[in-house]
Structures are given as C-alpha cells and as structure tokens.
mmCIF file of C-alpha atoms in Angstrom:
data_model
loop_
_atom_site.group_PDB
_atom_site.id
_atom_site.type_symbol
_atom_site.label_atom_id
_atom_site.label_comp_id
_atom_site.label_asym_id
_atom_site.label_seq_id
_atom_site.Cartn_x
_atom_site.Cartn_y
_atom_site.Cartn_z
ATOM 1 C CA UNK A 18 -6.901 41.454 15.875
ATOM 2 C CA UNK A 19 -9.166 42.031 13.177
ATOM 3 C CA UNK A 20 -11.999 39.688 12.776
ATOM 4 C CA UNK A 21 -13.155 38.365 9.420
ATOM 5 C CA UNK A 22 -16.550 36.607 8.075
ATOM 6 C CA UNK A 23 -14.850 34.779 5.058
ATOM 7 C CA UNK A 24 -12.011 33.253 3.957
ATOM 8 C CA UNK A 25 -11.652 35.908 0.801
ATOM 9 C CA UNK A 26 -11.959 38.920 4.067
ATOM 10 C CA UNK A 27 -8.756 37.592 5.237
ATOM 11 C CA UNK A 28 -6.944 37.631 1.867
ATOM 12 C CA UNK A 29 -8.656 41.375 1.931
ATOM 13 C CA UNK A 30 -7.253 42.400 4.672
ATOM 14 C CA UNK A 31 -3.660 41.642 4.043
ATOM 15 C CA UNK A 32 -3.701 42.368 0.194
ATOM 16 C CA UNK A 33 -5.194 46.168 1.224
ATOM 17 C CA UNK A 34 -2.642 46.954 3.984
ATOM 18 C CA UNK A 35 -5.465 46.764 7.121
ATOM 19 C CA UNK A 36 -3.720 43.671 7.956
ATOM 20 C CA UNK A 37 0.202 42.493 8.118
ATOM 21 C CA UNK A 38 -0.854 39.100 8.484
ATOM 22 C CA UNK A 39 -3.621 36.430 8.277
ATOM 23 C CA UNK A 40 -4.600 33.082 9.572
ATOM 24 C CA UNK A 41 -5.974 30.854 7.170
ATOM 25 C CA UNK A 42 -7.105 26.982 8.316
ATOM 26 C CA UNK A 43 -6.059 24.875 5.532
ATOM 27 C CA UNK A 44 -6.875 21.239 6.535
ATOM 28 C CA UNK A 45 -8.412 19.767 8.816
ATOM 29 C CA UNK A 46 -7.838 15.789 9.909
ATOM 30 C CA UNK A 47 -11.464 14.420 9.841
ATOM 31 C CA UNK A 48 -12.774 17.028 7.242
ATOM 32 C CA UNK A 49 -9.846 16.988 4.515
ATOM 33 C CA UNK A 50 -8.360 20.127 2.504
ATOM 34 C CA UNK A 51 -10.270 23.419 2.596
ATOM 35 C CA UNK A 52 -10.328 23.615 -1.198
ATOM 36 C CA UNK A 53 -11.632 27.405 -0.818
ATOM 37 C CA UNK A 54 -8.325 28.637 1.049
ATOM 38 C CA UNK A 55 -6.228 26.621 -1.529
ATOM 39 C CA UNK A 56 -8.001 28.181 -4.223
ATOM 40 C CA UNK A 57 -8.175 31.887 -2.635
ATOM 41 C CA UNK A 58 -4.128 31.397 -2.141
ATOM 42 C CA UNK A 59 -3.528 30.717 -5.559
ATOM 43 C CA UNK A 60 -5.477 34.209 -6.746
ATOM 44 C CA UNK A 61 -3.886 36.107 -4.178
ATOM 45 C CA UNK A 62 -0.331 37.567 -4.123
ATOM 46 C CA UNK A 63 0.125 36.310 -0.306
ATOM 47 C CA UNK A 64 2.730 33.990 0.670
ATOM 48 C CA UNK A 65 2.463 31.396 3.251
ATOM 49 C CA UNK A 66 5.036 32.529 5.854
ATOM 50 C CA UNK A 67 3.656 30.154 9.014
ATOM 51 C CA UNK A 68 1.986 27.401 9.697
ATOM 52 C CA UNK A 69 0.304 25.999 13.377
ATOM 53 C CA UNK A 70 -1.674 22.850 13.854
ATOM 54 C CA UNK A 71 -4.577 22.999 16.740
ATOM 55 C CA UNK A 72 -6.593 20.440 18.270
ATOM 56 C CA UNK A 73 -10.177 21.128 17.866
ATOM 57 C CA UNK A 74 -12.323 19.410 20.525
ATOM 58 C CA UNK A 75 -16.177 20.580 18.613
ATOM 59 C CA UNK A 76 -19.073 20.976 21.158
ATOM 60 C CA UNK A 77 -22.636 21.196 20.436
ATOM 61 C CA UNK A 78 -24.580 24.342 22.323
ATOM 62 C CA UNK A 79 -27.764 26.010 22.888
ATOM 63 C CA UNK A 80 -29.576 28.423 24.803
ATOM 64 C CA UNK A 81 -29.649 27.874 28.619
ATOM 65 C CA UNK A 82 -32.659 25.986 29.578
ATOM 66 C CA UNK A 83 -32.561 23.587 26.392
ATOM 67 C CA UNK A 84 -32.225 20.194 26.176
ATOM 68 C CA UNK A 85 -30.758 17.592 23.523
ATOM 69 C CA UNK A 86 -34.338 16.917 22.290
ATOM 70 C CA UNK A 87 -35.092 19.878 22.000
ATOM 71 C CA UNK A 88 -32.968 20.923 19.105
ATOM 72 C CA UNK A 89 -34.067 20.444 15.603
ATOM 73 C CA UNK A 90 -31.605 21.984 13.427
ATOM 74 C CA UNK A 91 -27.599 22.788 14.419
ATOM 75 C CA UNK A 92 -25.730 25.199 12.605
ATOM 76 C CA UNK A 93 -22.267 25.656 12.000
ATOM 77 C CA UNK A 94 -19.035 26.045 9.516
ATOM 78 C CA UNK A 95 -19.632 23.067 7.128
ATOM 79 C CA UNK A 96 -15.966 21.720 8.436
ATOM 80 C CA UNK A 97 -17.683 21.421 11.667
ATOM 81 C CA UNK A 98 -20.632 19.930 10.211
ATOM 82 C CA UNK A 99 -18.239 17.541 8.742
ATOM 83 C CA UNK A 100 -16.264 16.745 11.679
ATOM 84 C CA UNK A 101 -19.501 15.465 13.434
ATOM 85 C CA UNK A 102 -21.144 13.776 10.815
ATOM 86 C CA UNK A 103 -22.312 10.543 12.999
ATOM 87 C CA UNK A 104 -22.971 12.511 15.893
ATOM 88 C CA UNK A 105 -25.589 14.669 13.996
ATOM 89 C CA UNK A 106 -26.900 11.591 12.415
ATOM 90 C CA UNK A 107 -27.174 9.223 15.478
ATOM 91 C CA UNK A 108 -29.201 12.539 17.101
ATOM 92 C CA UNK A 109 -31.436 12.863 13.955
ATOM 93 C CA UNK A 110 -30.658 16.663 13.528
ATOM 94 C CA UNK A 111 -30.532 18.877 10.370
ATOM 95 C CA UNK A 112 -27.435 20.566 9.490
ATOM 96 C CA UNK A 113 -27.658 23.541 8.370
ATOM 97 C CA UNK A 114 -24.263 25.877 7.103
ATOM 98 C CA UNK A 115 -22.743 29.036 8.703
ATOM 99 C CA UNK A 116 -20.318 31.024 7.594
ATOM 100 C CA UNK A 117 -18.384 30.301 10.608
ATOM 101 C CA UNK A 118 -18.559 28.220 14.037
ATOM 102 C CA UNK A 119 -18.383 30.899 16.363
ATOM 103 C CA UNK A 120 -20.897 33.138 14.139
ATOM 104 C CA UNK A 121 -23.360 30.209 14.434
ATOM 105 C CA UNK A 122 -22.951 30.441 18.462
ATOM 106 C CA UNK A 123 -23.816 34.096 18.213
ATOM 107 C CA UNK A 124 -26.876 33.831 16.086
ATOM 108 C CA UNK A 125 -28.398 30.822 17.995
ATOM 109 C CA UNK A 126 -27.553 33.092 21.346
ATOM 110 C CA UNK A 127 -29.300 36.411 19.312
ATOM 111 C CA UNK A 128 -32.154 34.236 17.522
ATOM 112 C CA UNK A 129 -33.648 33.020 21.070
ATOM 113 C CA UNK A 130 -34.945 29.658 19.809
ATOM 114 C CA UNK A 131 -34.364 26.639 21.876
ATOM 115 C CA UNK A 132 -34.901 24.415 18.847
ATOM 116 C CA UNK A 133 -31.511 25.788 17.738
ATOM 117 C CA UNK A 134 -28.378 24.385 18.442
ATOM 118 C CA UNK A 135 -24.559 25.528 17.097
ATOM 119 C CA UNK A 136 -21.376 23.306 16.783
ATOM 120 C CA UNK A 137 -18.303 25.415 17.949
ATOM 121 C CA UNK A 138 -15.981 25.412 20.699
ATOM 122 C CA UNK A 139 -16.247 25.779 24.310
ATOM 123 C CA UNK A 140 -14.956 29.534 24.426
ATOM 124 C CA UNK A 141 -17.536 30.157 22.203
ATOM 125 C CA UNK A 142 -20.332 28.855 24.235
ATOM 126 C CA UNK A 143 -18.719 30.360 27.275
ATOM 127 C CA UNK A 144 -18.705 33.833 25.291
ATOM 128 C CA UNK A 145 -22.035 34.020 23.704
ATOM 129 C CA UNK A 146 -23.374 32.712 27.377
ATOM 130 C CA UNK A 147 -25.229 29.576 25.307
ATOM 131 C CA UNK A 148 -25.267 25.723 27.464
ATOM 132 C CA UNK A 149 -23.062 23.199 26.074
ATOM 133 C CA UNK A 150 -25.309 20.197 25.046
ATOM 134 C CA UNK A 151 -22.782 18.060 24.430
ATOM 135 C CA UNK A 152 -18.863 17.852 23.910
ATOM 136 C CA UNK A 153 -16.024 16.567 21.892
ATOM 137 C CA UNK A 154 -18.566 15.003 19.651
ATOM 138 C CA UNK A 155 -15.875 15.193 16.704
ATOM 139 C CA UNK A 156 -16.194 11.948 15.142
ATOM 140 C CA UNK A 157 -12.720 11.556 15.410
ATOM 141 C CA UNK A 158 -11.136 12.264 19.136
ATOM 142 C CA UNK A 159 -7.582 13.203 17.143
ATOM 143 C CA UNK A 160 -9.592 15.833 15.467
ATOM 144 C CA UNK A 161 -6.808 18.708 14.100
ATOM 145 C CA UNK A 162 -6.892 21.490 12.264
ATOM 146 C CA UNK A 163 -3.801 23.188 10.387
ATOM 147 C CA UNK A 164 -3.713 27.045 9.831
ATOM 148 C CA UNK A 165 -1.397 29.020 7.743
ATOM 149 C CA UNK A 166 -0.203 32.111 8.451
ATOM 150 C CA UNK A 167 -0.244 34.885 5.215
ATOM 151 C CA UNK A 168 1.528 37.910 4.147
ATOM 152 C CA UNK A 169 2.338 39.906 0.954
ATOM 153 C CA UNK A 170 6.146 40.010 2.417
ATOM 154 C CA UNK A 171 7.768 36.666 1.895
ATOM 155 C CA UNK A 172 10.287 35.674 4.364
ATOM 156 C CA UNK A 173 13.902 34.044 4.502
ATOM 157 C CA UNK A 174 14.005 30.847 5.977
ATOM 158 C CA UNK A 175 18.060 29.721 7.542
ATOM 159 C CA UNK A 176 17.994 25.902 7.712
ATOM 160 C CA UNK A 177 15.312 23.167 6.951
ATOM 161 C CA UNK A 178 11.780 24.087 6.135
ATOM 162 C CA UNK A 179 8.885 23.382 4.377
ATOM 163 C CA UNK A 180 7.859 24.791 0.724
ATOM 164 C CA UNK A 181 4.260 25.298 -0.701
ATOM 165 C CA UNK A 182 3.962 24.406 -4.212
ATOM 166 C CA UNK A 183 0.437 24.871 -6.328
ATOM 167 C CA UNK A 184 0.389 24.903 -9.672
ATOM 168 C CA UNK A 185 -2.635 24.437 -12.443
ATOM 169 C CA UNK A 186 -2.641 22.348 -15.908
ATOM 170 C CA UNK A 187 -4.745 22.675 -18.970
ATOM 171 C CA UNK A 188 -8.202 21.362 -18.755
ATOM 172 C CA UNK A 189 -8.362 19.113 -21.256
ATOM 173 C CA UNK A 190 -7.825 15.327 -21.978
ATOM 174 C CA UNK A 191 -4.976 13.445 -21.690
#
C-alpha cells in the first residue's frame, strides 16, 4: 500500500513504476463526478482496469472531551463537505477544504483545538484516537462512492463488460 495526498500522486505512482495499480474515486452519489480524476485520466496513459462501488457512512469527529458546540469550523475533502451540506448548515459550522478526509482527522487530532472538527469515517476517528460527534450525517443515507482501479497495462476482458469512453471537442461555437 502506498499512500497518496492527491489525486495527480496516484496517477504518479503508477505512471513511474512505484505503483502497479491505483484507486481512483470517480463519483460519488450525493456529490456527483469528481471532474479532477476525469480530467487527470484523460492526461495520463493509465487505463481503467477495475471498478468497486463503497458505501460511505461520513461521521463528524473531534478531540476527546469536545462537544457539538464546541466546534467552529470542520474540515474535510470537499466531496465530504458536499455530502453533508445540510448537516453543516443546520449546525451553523464553517467548512473549510482538506486535501483528504482522513488527512483532516489527523490534523484536527495533531492541531489540539477543540473548536476543530473533521468529516471522515469511523476508522479514521478510531485511528487518529479523535470522539465521533456525530454519525452518518451524509445528507443522503444511500450515500456511495465509485472507485476505479488504474494501470499502464490494459487488460483483456472474456464476456460482457463495461467500456470507458472520454473524448474532447473544439472549443468554439456551434
């Protein structure tokens, strides 16, 4: 396993060899395309080679001893953000980006400030030793995320399966 901070790390990784293979999230249900992966795909000379769909129940956390009003400002991945839009609103809290939701855990956890709180998921929490504040506050419950799976090696598929297909036009009218 070789963790990455960006999207572009993963493409990295797999274009220079460190890697065989990448997971990429491409959609998500409540918080639409990922237009960043799309567009990193279409630079890159990977291939899409799998695909997985995961639930994703989003939990809001802080540092042991805090409470709901105590937290100004939650930070996470802005899908995350997304995904809890009316939670974050009904709770009057800033949202601030990260470049990832379990990142955002770890810097609330290393920061110390209980007026911090981070949207991620429960193993985060659990891993970064932070209090879960709330949970599944996804505004949707059937919250799901799809990933795709990269490599520079192409594969054979035998049977029925699914093709990718991206392609860019002029920019210009008409």
């Amino acid at each position: 396993v070789l963790p990455c901070d960006q999207f572009e790390d993963v493409i990295e990784a797999v274009e220079s060899g460190r890697a065989s293979h990448g997971v990429l999230p491409i959609e998500n249900s409540t918080g639409g395309a990922i237009n960043e992966v799309y567009d990193l795909l279409g630079e890159s000379r990977c291939h899409i080679v799998g695909e997985t769909v995961l639930p994703v129940g989003q939990c809001l956390m802080a540092l042991p001893g805090s409470a709901l009003s105590d937290i100004r400002r939650v930070y996470s991945h802005p899908q995350g953000l997304r995904q809890c839009r009316a939670f974050l609103a009904a709770h009057g809290l800033e949202s601030v980006p990260y470049s990832d939701t379990a990142a955002a855990a770890e810097m609330v956890a290393e920061v110390g400030d209980k007026s911090l709180g981070a949207i991620a998921s429960r193993r985060a929490a659990q891993h970064y030793g932070l209090s879960l504040l709330a949970e599944d506050i996804n505004d949707r419950k059937d919250n799901f995320t799809r990933f795709v799976v990269v490599s520079l090696t192409p594969i054979a598929v035998e049977g029925p399966g699914k093709a990718s297909v991206a392609f860019t036009v002029r920019h210009e009218s008409g």
